[in-house]
Coordinates of C-alpha atoms in Angstrom, one line a residue:
Chain A
M121 CA 10.0 -53.0 40.5
N122 CA 10.7 -55.6 43.2
D123 CA 12.4 -55.1 46.5
N124 CA 15.8 -56.3 45.3
E125 CA 15.7 -53.9 42.4
K126 CA 14.6 -51.1 44.6
A127 CA 17.5 -51.8 46.9
I128 CA 19.9 -51.4 44.0
F129 CA 18.3 -48.3 42.7
E130 CA 18.4 -46.7 46.1
L131 CA 22.2 -46.9 45.9
L132 CA 22.2 -44.8 42.8
K133 CA 22.6 -41.2 43.9
N134 CA 24.3 -39.6 41.0
E135 CA 25.2 -40.1 37.3
A136 CA 28.6 -41.7 38.2
D137 CA 26.8 -44.4 40.2
R138 CA 24.5 -45.1 37.3
V139 CA 27.5 -45.5 34.9
E140 CA 29.3 -47.7 37.4
L141 CA 26.3 -50.0 37.9
I142 CA 25.6 -50.4 34.2
S143 CA 29.3 -51.3 33.5
T144 CA 29.1 -53.8 36.4
L145 CA 25.9 -55.4 35.0
E146 CA 27.4 -55.5 31.5
L147 CA 30.5 -57.3 32.9
L148 CA 28.2 -59.8 34.6
N149 CA 26.4 -60.4 31.3
E150 CA 29.7 -61.1 29.6
D151 CA 30.8 -63.6 32.3
L152 CA 27.5 -65.3 32.4
F153 CA 28.3 -68.1 29.9
K154 CA 32.0 -68.3 30.8
V155 CA 32.0 -69.2 34.5
N156 CA 29.7 -71.2 36.7
T157 CA 29.8 -68.9 39.8
L158 CA 28.9 -65.3 40.3
L159 CA 32.1 -63.4 40.1
E160 CA 33.2 -61.1 42.9
I161 CA 31.8 -57.8 42.4
K162 CA 34.5 -55.2 42.6
N163 CA 32.3 -52.3 43.7
P164 CA 31.4 -53.1 47.3
R165 CA 28.5 -50.6 47.3
F166 CA 26.5 -52.8 44.8
N167 CA 27.8 -56.2 46.2
K168 CA 24.9 -57.1 48.5
A169 CA 22.2 -55.8 46.3
I170 CA 23.4 -57.7 43.2
E171 CA 23.9 -60.9 45.2
A172 CA 20.4 -60.6 46.4
I173 CA 19.1 -60.7 42.8
F174 CA 21.3 -63.5 41.4
P175 CA 22.1 -66.9 42.9
K176 CA 25.7 -67.5 43.8
N177 CA 25.9 -70.9 42.2
W178 CA 25.1 -70.3 38.6
E179 CA 25.1 -74.0 37.9
E180 CA 21.8 -74.3 39.6
I181 CA 20.3 -72.3 36.8
E182 CA 19.2 -74.5 33.9
D183 CA 18.6 -71.8 31.5
K184 CA 21.2 -69.0 31.7
T185 CA 19.3 -66.9 29.2
Q186 CA 16.8 -66.2 32.0
I187 CA 19.7 -64.6 34.0
Q188 CA 20.8 -62.7 30.9
K189 CA 17.3 -61.4 30.4
I190 CA 17.2 -60.2 34.0
I191 CA 20.6 -58.5 33.6
L192 CA 19.6 -56.8 30.4
D193 CA 16.2 -55.8 31.8
L194 CA 18.0 -54.4 34.8
I195 CA 20.4 -52.4 32.6
E196 CA 17.5 -50.9 30.7
K197 CA 15.7 -50.0 33.9
V198 CA 18.9 -48.3 35.3
K199 CA 19.3 -46.4 32.0
S200 CA 15.7 -45.2 32.2
I201 CA 15.9 -43.9 35.7
R202 CA 15.0 -40.2 35.7
T203 CA 17.9 -37.8 36.0
V204 CA 17.5 -34.7 37.9
T205 CA 20.2 -32.0 37.6
I206 CA 20.7 -29.9 40.7
T207 CA 22.8 -26.9 41.4
L208 CA 23.9 -26.1 44.9
A209 CA 25.9 -23.3 46.4
F210 CA 28.1 -25.8 48.4
H211 CA 29.5 -29.3 48.0
P212 CA 26.9 -31.7 49.4
S213 CA 27.8 -34.7 51.6
Q214 CA 26.7 -38.1 50.5
E215 CA 24.1 -38.2 53.2
F216 CA 22.7 -34.9 52.1
T217 CA 22.7 -36.1 48.5
R218 CA 20.7 -39.1 49.5
R219 CA 18.3 -36.9 51.4
I220 CA 17.7 -34.8 48.3
A221 CA 17.3 -37.9 46.2
S222 CA 14.7 -39.3 48.6
I223 CA 12.7 -36.1 48.5
L224 CA 12.8 -36.0 44.7
S225 CA 12.0 -39.7 44.3
N226 CA 8.6 -41.3 44.3
P227 CA 7.9 -44.7 46.0
D228 CA 7.7 -46.2 42.5
E229 CA 10.3 -44.1 40.8
Q230 CA 13.9 -43.6 41.7
V231 CA 15.9 -40.5 40.5
I232 CA 19.6 -40.0 39.8
L233 CA 21.1 -36.7 40.7
Q234 CA 23.6 -34.8 38.5
I235 CA 25.1 -32.3 40.8
S236 CA 26.9 -29.0 40.0
V237 CA 28.2 -26.5 42.5
K238 CA 27.9 -22.7 42.0
P239 CA 28.5 -20.5 45.0
E240 CA 27.0 -17.5 43.2
I241 CA 23.5 -18.8 43.7
I242 CA 24.2 -18.0 47.4
G243 CA 22.0 -20.8 48.7
G244 CA 19.0 -23.0 48.0
I245 CA 18.8 -25.2 44.9
I246 CA 18.2 -25.1 41.2
L247 CA 16.6 -28.1 39.6
T248 CA 16.3 -29.3 36.0
L249 CA 13.9 -32.2 35.6
D250 CA 11.9 -33.4 32.7
G251 CA 12.8 -30.3 30.8
K252 CA 11.6 -28.0 33.6
Y253 CA 13.9 -25.4 35.2
I254 CA 13.0 -24.7 38.8
D255 CA 15.0 -22.0 40.5
L256 CA 14.7 -22.2 44.3
S257 CA 18.0 -20.4 44.9
L258 CA 18.6 -17.6 47.4
E259 CA 20.0 -15.6 44.5
K260 CA 16.6 -15.7 42.7
K261 CA 14.8 -14.9 45.9
L262 CA 17.0 -11.9 46.6
E263 CA 16.6 -10.6 43.1
D264 CA 12.9 -11.0 43.3
A265 CA 12.9 -9.2 46.6
F266 CA 14.9 -6.4 45.1
V267 CA 12.7 -6.1 42.1
N268 CA 9.5 -6.2 44.1
H269 CA 10.7 -3.8 46.8
R270 CA 12.9 -1.6 44.6
D271 CA 10.9 1.6 45.3
E272 CA 11.2 1.0 49.1
I273 CA 14.9 0.3 48.8
S274 CA 15.3 3.4 46.6
A275 CA 13.3 5.5 49.1
L276 CA 15.9 4.6 51.8
F277 CA 18.5 6.5 49.8
K278 CA 16.4 9.7 49.2
Chain B
M42 CA 44.6 18.7 -149.5
Y43 CA 41.4 20.1 -150.4
I44 CA 39.9 23.0 -148.5
N45 CA 36.4 24.2 -149.0
P46 CA 36.7 27.7 -150.4
V47 CA 33.8 28.9 -148.4
L48 CA 35.4 27.7 -145.3
Y49 CA 38.7 29.2 -146.3
I50 CA 37.2 32.5 -146.9
F51 CA 35.4 32.2 -143.6
L52 CA 38.6 31.5 -141.8
V53 CA 40.5 34.4 -143.4
A54 CA 37.7 36.7 -142.6
S55 CA 37.7 35.5 -139.0
V56 CA 41.4 36.1 -138.6
I57 CA 41.0 39.6 -139.9
V58 CA 38.2 40.3 -137.7
L59 CA 40.0 39.0 -134.7
S60 CA 43.1 41.1 -135.6
V61 CA 41.1 44.2 -135.8
I62 CA 39.5 43.4 -132.4
L63 CA 42.9 42.8 -130.9
V64 CA 44.3 46.0 -132.2
S65 CA 41.3 47.9 -131.0
L66 CA 41.7 46.4 -127.5
V67 CA 45.4 47.3 -127.3
I68 CA 44.6 50.9 -128.3
S69 CA 41.8 51.0 -125.8
Y70 CA 44.2 49.8 -123.1
L71 CA 46.8 52.3 -123.9
F72 CA 44.2 55.1 -123.7
S73 CA 43.1 53.8 -120.4
V74 CA 46.6 53.8 -119.0
K75 CA 47.1 57.2 -120.1
R76 CA 43.9 58.4 -118.5
L77 CA 44.8 56.6 -115.3
T78 CA 48.1 58.4 -115.1
N79 CA 46.4 61.7 -115.7
L80 CA 43.9 60.9 -113.0
E81 CA 46.6 60.1 -110.5
K82 CA 48.3 63.4 -111.2
E83 CA 45.0 65.2 -110.8
Q84 CA 44.4 63.4 -107.5
D85 CA 47.8 64.5 -106.1
K86 CA 47.1 68.0 -107.1
L87 CA 43.7 67.9 -105.5
Y88 CA 45.2 66.4 -102.3
Q89 CA 47.8 69.2 -102.1
E90 CA 45.2 71.8 -102.7
T91 CA 42.8 70.2 -100.2
K92 CA 45.6 70.0 -97.6
Q93 CA 46.5 73.6 -98.0
K94 CA 42.8 74.5 -97.7
Q95 CA 42.5 72.4 -94.6
Q96 CA 45.5 74.1 -93.0
E97 CA 44.1 77.4 -93.8
A98 CA 40.7 76.4 -92.4
I99 CA 42.4 75.1 -89.2
F100 CA 44.2 78.4 -88.8
A101 CA 41.1 80.3 -89.4
A102 CA 39.2 78.1 -86.9
Q103 CA 41.9 78.6 -84.3
N104 CA 41.7 82.3 -84.7
T105 CA 38.0 82.2 -84.5
A106 CA 38.1 80.0 -81.5
N107 CA 40.6 82.2 -79.7
Q108 CA 38.5 85.2 -80.5
I109 CA 35.4 83.4 -79.1
I110 CA 37.2 82.3 -76.0
D111 CA 38.3 85.9 -75.4
E112 CA 34.9 87.1 -75.9
A113 CA 33.5 84.3 -73.7
T114 CA 35.9 85.3 -70.8
D115 CA 34.6 88.7 -70.9
I116 CA 31.1 87.4 -70.9
G117 CA 32.1 85.1 -67.9
H118 CA 33.3 88.1 -65.9
Y119 CA 30.1 89.9 -66.5
T120 CA 27.9 87.0 -65.9
K121 CA 29.8 86.2 -62.6
T122 CA 29.3 89.7 -61.3
T123 CA 25.7 89.7 -62.2
L124 CA 25.2 86.3 -60.6
D125 CA 27.1 87.4 -57.5
D126 CA 24.8 90.3 -57.2
A127 CA 21.8 88.2 -57.8
I128 CA 23.0 85.7 -55.2
A129 CA 23.7 88.5 -52.8
S130 CA 20.3 89.8 -53.3
I131 CA 18.6 86.4 -52.9
K132 CA 20.7 85.7 -49.9
H133 CA 19.8 89.0 -48.3
H134 CA 16.2 88.3 -49.1
E135 CA 16.4 84.8 -47.8
E136 CA 18.0 86.1 -44.6
E137 CA 15.2 88.5 -44.1
I138 CA 12.7 85.7 -44.7
L139 CA 14.6 83.4 -42.5
A140 CA 14.8 86.0 -39.8
Q141 CA 11.1 86.6 -40.0
E142 CA 10.4 82.9 -40.0
S143 CA 12.8 82.3 -37.2
E144 CA 11.2 85.0 -35.1
K145 CA 7.8 83.5 -35.8
F146 CA 9.1 80.0 -35.0
I147 CA 10.7 81.3 -31.8
K148 CA 7.6 82.9 -30.8
E149 CA 5.6 79.8 -31.6
Y150 CA 8.1 77.7 -29.8
D151 CA 8.1 79.9 -26.8
S152 CA 4.3 79.7 -26.7
Q153 CA 4.3 76.0 -27.1
A154 CA 7.0 75.6 -24.6
R155 CA 5.2 77.7 -22.1
E156 CA 2.1 75.7 -22.6
L157 CA 4.0 72.5 -22.3
K158 CA 5.7 73.8 -19.2
D159 CA 2.5 74.8 -17.6
E160 CA 0.9 71.5 -18.6
G161 CA 4.0 69.7 -17.3
I162 CA 3.9 71.6 -14.0
K163 CA 0.3 70.7 -13.6
R164 CA 0.9 67.1 -14.4
L165 CA 3.9 67.0 -12.2
Q166 CA 1.9 68.5 -9.4
S167 CA -0.8 66.0 -10.0
V168 CA 1.7 63.2 -10.2
S169 CA 3.4 64.5 -7.1
D170 CA 0.1 64.5 -5.3
D171 CA -0.6 60.9 -6.5
I172 CA 2.9 59.8 -5.5
S173 CA 2.4 61.4 -2.2
K174 CA -0.9 59.7 -1.7
Y175 CA 0.5 56.4 -2.9
I176 CA 3.5 56.7 -0.7
D177 CA 1.3 57.6 2.3
S178 CA -1.0 54.6 1.6
Y179 CA 2.0 52.3 1.0
F180 CA 3.7 53.4 4.2
K181 CA 0.5 52.9 6.0
L182 CA 0.1 49.4 4.5
L183 CA 3.7 48.6 5.2
T184 CA 3.4 49.9 8.8
D185 CA 0.3 47.8 9.3
T186 CA 1.8 44.7 7.7
L187 CA 5.0 45.1 9.7
T188 CA 3.0 45.6 12.8
A189 CA 0.9 42.5 12.1
Q190 CA 4.0 40.5 11.1
T191 CA 5.9 41.7 14.1
S192 CA 3.0 40.8 16.3
K193 CA 2.6 37.4 14.6
S194 CA 6.3 36.7 14.7
H195 CA 6.4 37.7 18.3
E196 CA 3.6 35.3 19.1
E197 CA 5.2 32.6 17.0
V198 CA 8.5 33.1 18.6
E199 CA 6.8 33.1 22.0
N200 CA 4.9 29.9 21.2
K201 CA 8.1 28.3 19.8
I202 CA 10.1 29.2 22.8
K203 CA 7.3 28.0 25.0
G204 CA 7.1 24.7 23.0
E205 CA 10.9 24.3 23.1
Y206 CA 10.9 25.1 26.8
E207 CA 8.2 22.5 27.4
N208 CA 10.1 19.9 25.3
L209 CA 13.3 20.7 27.1
E210 CA 11.5 20.4 30.5
K211 CA 10.0 17.1 29.4
E212 CA 13.3 15.8 28.1
L213 CA 15.0 17.0 31.3
A214 CA 12.4 15.3 33.3
D215 CA 12.8 12.1 31.3
Y216 CA 16.5 12.3 31.5
K217 CA 16.2 12.9 35.3
K218 CA 13.9 10.0 35.6
R219 CA 16.2 7.7 33.5
Q220 CA 19.2 8.8 35.5
I221 CA 17.4 8.2 38.8
E222 CA 16.2 4.8 37.6
K223 CA 19.7 4.1 36.5
I224 CA 21.0 5.1 39.9
D225 CA 18.3 3.1 41.6
N226 CA 19.2 0.1 39.5
N227 CA 22.8 0.5 40.3
I228 CA 22.1 0.9 44.0
S229 CA 19.8 -2.2 43.8
K230 CA 22.5 -4.2 42.0
M231 CA 25.1 -3.0 44.4
L232 CA 22.9 -3.9 47.4
L233 CA 22.1 -7.2 45.8
N234 CA 25.8 -8.0 45.2
I235 CA 26.6 -7.0 48.8
S236 CA 23.7 -9.1 50.0
K237 CA 24.9 -12.0 48.0
L238 CA 28.4 -11.7 49.3
A239 CA 27.1 -11.3 52.8
F240 CA 24.7 -14.2 52.6
G241 CA 27.0 -16.6 50.7
S242 CA 29.9 -16.2 53.0
S243 CA 28.0 -16.1 56.2
L244 CA 25.7 -19.1 55.9
P245 CA 26.9 -22.3 57.6
I246 CA 26.5 -25.6 55.8
E247 CA 23.7 -26.7 58.1
K248 CA 21.8 -23.6 57.3
H249 CA 22.5 -24.2 53.6
E250 CA 21.1 -27.7 53.9
N251 CA 18.1 -26.6 55.8
I252 CA 17.3 -23.9 53.1
V253 CA 17.6 -26.5 50.4
I254 CA 15.4 -29.1 52.1
E255 CA 12.8 -26.4 53.0
A256 CA 12.8 -25.2 49.4
L257 CA 12.4 -28.7 48.0
E258 CA 9.7 -29.7 50.4
E259 CA 7.8 -26.5 49.7
A260 CA 8.1 -27.1 46.0
K261 CA 7.0 -30.7 46.4
K262 CA 4.0 -29.5 48.3
K263 CA 3.1 -27.1 45.5
G264 CA 3.5 -29.9 43.0
E265 CA 6.3 -28.2 41.2
L266 CA 8.5 -31.3 41.2
E267 CA 6.0 -33.6 39.5

């Protein structure tokens, strides 16, 4: 993964971003042999990052199939980015989502978050990644605490 | 026509002989008829005579019979009287014998009856004693058995009651334990729900974010996110 690719992947913070990027790249692939210049990218979030990868003047490129290969390779890489499903008790801000993504990502591997909100978990986070279910919610902690200290709690009422 | 004189004589002789024979036969027949008529007359006469004699004999026989019957009646009266006397005599004799035999029989019967009675009384006394002994022993056995059974039943009932009581106590204790556990669970659930409500509504977003970040970093340190 080069720096340009990394810059694009860092923009992907959720599943919607992934879908949007893939559709943008597929559109580029369709236009590759029709026009001579890189079309204006409608999604401003990916504009700079994509421009950094592809030259503006496509006429300079002798073999467009190389560009096509880059696009298709990029699509495959985007598709293969690991998805982590998280559950939160509140609606996260974009900044907070990026923060979570950065914690969950490795230097060589980006993650995409699929977020759901359930206030009943009270707080904390529940993660599902690579088939693993990790419950770091306050609900779980409270339940564990009540199970572990049930006798003490019961003693309070006797 | 020439006829042998010998033959002629012979024929004439024959006719004569035959005529003589025929005449003799007719005469003989006439005699026979006459005899037969006489015989019939004699027969009628004899029949009349016989009939008369027969009637006479019947009368005579009737007379004789009546006479015999009369005599026989007389004999019957005599005989009957004699027989009655004889019967009376025999009867009297038999009554005497019967009376004697009856007396003997009664005496024998009394004697036998007395002996039987004595024997019966003895046997009854013996049986009575045996029955008495048997009843005594039976009552003793019954009393012993009943006492043993009562005692055993009493023990069994006591044990059963004790067992039931222990079971009930155990069931009660289990029930109590279950109910207490149920109450504890309910209290815990209630407290948990209250805690959830209290925490969930009271935490500010910043606190939420801090909790999430802390939890993630701790999990990352533990290698749970790899």
